[in-house]
mmCIF file of C-alpha atoms in Angstrom:
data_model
loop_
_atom_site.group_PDB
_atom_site.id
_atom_site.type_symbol
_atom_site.label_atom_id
_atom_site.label_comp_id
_atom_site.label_asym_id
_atom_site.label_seq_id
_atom_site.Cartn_x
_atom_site.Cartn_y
_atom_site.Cartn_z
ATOM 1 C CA UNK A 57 -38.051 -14.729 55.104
ATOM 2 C CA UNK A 58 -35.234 -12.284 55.525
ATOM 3 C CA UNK A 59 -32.854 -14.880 55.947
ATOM 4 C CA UNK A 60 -34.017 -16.617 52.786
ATOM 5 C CA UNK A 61 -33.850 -13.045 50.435
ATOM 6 C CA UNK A 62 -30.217 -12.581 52.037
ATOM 7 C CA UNK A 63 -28.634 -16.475 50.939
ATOM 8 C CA UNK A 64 -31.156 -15.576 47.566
ATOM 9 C CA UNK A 65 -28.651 -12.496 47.075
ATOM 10 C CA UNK A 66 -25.785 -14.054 48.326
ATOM 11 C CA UNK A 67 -26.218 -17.020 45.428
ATOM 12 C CA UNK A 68 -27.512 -14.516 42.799
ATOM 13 C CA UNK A 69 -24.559 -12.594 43.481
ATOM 14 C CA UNK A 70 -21.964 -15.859 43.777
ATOM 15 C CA UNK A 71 -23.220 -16.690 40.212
ATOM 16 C CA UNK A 72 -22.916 -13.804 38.315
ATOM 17 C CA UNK A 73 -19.097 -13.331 40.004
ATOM 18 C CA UNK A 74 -18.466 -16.780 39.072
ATOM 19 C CA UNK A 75 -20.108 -16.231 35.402
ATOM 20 C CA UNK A 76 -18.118 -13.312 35.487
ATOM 21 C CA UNK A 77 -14.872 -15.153 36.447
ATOM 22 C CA UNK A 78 -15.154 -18.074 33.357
ATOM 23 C CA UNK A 79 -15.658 -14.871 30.370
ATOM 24 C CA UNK A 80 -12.142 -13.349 31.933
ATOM 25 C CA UNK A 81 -10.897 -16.724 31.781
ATOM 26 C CA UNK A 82 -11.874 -17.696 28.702
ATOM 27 C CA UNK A 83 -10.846 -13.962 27.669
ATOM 28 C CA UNK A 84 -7.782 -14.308 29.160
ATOM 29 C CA UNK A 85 -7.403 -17.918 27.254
ATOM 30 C CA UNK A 86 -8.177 -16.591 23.861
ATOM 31 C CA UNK A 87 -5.651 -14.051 23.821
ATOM 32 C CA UNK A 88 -2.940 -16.072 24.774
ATOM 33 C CA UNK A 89 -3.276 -18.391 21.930
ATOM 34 C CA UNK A 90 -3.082 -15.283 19.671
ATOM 35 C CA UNK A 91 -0.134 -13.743 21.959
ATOM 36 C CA UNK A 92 1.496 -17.259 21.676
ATOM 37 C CA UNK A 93 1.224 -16.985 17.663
ATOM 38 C CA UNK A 94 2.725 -13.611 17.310
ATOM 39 C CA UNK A 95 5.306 -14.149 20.090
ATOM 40 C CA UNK A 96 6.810 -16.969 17.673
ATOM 41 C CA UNK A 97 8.391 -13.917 15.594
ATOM 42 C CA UNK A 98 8.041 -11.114 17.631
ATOM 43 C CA UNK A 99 8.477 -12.032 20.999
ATOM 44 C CA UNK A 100 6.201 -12.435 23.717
ATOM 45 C CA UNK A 101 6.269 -8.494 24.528
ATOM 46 C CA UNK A 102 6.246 -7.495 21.590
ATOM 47 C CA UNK A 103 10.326 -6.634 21.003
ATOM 48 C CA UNK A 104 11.263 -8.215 18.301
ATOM 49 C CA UNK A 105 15.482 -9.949 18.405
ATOM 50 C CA UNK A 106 15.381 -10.303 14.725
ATOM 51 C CA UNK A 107 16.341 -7.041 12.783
ATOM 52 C CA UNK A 108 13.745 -8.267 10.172
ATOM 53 C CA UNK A 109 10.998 -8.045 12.352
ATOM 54 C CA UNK A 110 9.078 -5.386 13.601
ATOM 55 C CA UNK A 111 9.237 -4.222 17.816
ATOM 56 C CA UNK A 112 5.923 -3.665 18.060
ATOM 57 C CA UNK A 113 5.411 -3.625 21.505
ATOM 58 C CA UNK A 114 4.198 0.309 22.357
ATOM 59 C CA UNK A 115 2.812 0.481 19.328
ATOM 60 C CA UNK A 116 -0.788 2.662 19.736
ATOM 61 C CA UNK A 117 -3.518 0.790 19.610
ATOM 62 C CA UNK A 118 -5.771 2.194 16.763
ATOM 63 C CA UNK A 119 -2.129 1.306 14.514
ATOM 64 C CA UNK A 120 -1.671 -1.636 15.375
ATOM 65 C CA UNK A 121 -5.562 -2.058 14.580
ATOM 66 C CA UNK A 122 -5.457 -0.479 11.168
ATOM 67 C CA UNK A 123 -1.892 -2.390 10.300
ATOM 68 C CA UNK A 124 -3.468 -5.980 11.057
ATOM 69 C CA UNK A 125 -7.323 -4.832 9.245
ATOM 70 C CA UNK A 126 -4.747 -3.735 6.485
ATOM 71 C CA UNK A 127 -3.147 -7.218 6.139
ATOM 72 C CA UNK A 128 -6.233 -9.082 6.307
ATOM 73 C CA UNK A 129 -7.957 -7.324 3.823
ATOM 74 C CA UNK A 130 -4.753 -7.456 1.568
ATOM 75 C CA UNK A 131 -4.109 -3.458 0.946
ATOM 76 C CA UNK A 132 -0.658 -3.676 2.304
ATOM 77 C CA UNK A 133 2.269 -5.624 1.243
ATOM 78 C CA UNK A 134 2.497 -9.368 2.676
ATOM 79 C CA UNK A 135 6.004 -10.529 1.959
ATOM 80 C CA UNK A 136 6.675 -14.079 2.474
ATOM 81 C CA UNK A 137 8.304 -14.651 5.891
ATOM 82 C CA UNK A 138 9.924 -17.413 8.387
ATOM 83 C CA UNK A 139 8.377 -18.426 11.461
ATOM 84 C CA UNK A 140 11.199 -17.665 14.310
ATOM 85 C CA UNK A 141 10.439 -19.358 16.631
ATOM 86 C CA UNK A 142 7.878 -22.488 18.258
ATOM 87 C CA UNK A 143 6.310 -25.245 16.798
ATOM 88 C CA UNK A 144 6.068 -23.348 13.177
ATOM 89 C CA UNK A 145 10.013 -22.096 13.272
ATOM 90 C CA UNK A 146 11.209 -22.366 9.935
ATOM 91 C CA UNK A 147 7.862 -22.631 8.139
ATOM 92 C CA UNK A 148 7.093 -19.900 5.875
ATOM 93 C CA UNK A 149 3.635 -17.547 5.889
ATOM 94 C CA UNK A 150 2.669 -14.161 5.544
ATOM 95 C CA UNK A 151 1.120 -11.538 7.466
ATOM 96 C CA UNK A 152 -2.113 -11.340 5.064
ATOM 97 C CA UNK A 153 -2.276 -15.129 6.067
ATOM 98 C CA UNK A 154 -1.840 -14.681 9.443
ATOM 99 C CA UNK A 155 -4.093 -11.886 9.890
ATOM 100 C CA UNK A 156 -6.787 -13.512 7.739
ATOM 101 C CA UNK A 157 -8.640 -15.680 10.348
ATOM 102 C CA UNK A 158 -8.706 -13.398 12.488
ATOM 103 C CA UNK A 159 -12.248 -11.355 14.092
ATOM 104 C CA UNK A 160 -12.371 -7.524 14.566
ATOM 105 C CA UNK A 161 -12.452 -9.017 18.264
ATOM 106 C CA UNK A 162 -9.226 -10.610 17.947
ATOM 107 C CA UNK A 163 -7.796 -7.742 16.485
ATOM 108 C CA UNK A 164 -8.940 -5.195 19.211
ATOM 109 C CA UNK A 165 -7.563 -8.107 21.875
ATOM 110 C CA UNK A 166 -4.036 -8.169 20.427
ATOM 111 C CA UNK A 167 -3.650 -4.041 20.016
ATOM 112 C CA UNK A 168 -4.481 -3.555 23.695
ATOM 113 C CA UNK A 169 -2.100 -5.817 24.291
ATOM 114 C CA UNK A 170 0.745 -5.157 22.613
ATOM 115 C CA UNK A 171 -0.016 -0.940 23.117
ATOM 116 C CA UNK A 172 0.303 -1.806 27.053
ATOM 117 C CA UNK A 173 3.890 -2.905 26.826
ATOM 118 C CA UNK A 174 6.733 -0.875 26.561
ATOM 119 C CA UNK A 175 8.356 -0.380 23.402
ATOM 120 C CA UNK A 176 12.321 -1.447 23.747
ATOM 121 C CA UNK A 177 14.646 0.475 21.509
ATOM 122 C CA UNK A 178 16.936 -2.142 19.211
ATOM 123 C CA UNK A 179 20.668 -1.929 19.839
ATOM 124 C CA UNK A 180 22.402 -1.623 16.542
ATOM 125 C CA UNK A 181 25.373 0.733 14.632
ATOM 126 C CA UNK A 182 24.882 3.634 13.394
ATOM 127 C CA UNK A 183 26.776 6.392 11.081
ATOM 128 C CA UNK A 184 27.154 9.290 13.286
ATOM 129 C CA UNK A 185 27.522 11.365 10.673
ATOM 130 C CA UNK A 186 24.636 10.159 8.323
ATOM 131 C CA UNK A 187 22.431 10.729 11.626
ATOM 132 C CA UNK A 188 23.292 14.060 11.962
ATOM 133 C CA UNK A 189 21.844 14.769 8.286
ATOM 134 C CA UNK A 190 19.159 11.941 8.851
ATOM 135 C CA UNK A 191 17.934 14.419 11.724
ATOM 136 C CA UNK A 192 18.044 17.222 9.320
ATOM 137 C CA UNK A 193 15.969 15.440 6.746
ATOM 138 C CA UNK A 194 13.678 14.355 9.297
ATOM 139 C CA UNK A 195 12.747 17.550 11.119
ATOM 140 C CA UNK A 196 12.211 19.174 7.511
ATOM 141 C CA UNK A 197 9.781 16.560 5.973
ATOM 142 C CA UNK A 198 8.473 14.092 8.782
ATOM 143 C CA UNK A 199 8.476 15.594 11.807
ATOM 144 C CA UNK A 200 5.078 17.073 11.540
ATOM 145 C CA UNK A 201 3.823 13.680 11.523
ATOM 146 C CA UNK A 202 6.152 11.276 13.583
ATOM 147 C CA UNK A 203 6.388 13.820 16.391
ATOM 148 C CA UNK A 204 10.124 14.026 18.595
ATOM 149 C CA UNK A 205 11.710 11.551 16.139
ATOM 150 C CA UNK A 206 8.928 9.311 15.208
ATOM 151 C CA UNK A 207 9.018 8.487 18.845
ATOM 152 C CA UNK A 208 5.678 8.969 20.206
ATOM 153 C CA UNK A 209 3.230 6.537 19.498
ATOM 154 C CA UNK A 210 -0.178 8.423 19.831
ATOM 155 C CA UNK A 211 0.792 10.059 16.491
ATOM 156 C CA UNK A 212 -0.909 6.552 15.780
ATOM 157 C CA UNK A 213 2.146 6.106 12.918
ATOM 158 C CA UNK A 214 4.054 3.315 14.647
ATOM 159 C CA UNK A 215 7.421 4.286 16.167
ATOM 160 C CA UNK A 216 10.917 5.060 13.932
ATOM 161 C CA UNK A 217 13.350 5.714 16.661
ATOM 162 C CA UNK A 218 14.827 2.820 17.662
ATOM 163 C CA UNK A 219 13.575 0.345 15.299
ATOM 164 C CA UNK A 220 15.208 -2.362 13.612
ATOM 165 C CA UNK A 221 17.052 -0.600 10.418
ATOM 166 C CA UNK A 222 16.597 -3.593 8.132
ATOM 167 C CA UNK A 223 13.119 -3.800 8.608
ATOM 168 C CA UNK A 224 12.672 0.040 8.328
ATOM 169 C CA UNK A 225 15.167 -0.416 5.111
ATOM 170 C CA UNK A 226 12.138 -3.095 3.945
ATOM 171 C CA UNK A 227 9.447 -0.473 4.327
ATOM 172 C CA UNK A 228 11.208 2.166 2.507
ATOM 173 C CA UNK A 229 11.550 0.004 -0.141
ATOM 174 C CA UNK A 230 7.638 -0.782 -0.557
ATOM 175 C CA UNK A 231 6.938 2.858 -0.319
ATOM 176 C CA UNK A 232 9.550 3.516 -3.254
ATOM 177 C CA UNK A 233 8.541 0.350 -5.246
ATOM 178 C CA UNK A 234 4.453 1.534 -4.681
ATOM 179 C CA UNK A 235 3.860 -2.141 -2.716
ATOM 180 C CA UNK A 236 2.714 -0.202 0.370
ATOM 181 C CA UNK A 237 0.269 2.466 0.255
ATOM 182 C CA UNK A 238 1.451 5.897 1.360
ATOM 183 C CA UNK A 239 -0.321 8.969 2.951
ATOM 184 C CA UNK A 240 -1.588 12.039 1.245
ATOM 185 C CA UNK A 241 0.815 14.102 2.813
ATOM 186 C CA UNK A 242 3.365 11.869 3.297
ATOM 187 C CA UNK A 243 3.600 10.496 -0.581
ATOM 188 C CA UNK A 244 5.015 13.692 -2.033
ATOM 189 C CA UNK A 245 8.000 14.403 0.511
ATOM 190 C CA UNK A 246 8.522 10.913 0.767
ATOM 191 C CA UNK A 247 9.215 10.515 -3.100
ATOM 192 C CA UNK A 248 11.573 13.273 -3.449
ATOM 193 C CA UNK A 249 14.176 11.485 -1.032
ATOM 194 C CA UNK A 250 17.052 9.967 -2.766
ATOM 195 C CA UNK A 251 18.603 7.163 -1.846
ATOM 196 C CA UNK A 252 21.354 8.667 0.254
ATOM 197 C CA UNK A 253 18.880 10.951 1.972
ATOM 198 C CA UNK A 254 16.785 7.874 3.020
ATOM 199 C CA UNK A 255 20.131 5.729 4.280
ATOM 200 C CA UNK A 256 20.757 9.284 6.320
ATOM 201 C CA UNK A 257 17.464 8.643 7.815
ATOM 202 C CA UNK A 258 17.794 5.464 9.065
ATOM 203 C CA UNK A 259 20.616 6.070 10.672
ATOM 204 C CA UNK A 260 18.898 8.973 12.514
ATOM 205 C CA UNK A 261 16.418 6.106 13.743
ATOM 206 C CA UNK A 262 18.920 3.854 14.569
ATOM 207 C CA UNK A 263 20.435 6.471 16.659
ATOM 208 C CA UNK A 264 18.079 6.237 19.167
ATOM 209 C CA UNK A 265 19.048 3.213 22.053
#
């Protein structure tokens, strides 16, 4: 009888590792088809080669959560885009399109993912002397915010230093032209910048390698 309840265990115990095993695969499965989908413009870790695109690797997870919730649900700005890369390069879409099939599931899956890797500085020219006021501007009006240069992401803001300029340039522009939604705090400094102050910022950002 003891030998029977010990192989009883032994099974019970096989199954639920092996039940265990097929939900990480099937996990594991699911979020590679969603990795494989973003990768096409964004790169497998997450850091973005086009200047147009987003690095979002690094990025904390509860942004990257409210960014792609923000997209599906169509509050911010979905610009037409071009697929970069696989199957789809060339093809056009949107990020409210993209983001619209997916679950709250999907969306948790993809933060974690993308909030483990590292996030890789772009390597692009820069004004040193626009910087200098760029850092000037920033520490007056954003620094509160987007902590040590808008480099750390658990601010949960995404990350300014070191991303792509153009892209940053794009944002800026659907803050100023009211096609992106802007914080409390941040909509009343952000408004007063002119348009020399904000090119002085992004070269502060793009400072950062």
């Amino acid at each position: 009888m003891k030998t029977q309840r010990t192989i009883g265990f032994v099974l019970l115990a096989s199954a639920g590792l092996f039940s265990l095993s097929l939900t990480i695969g099937a996990w594991a499965a699911d979020l590679n088809k969603l990795v494989d989908a973003c990768s096409q413009c964004h790169e497998r870790d997450g850091a973005s080669r086009d200047p147009n695109m987003p690095i979002i690797g690094g990025y904390s997870e509860p942004y990257i959560i409210s960014s792609l919730t923000a997209y599906k649900n169509k509050i911010r700005s979905c610009p037409e885009i071009e697929y970069l890369h696989g199957d789809k390069k060339v093809k056009r879409t949107d990020m409210c399109r993209i983001a619209k099939p997916l679950s709250e599931e999907d969306i948790r899956k993809l933060a974690q993912y993308y909030a483990g890797k590292k996030f890789r500085r772009a390597n692009q020219d820069f004004d040193p002397e626009l910087a200098k006021k760029g850092q000037q501007i920033h520490e007056r009006d954003c620094e509160k915010c987007h902590s040590q240069a808008g480099s750390v992401a658990s601010d949960d803001s995404g990350i300014l230093a070191g991303q792509w300029t153009p892209y940053l340039k794009q944002q800026f522009f659907a803050f100023y032209a009211e096609k992106r939604l802007l914080d409390k705090k941040m909509k009343p400094k952000f408004n007063k910048l002119d348009k020399t102050e904000m090119e002085a910022l992004l070269n502060y950002y793009a400072s950062f390698k």
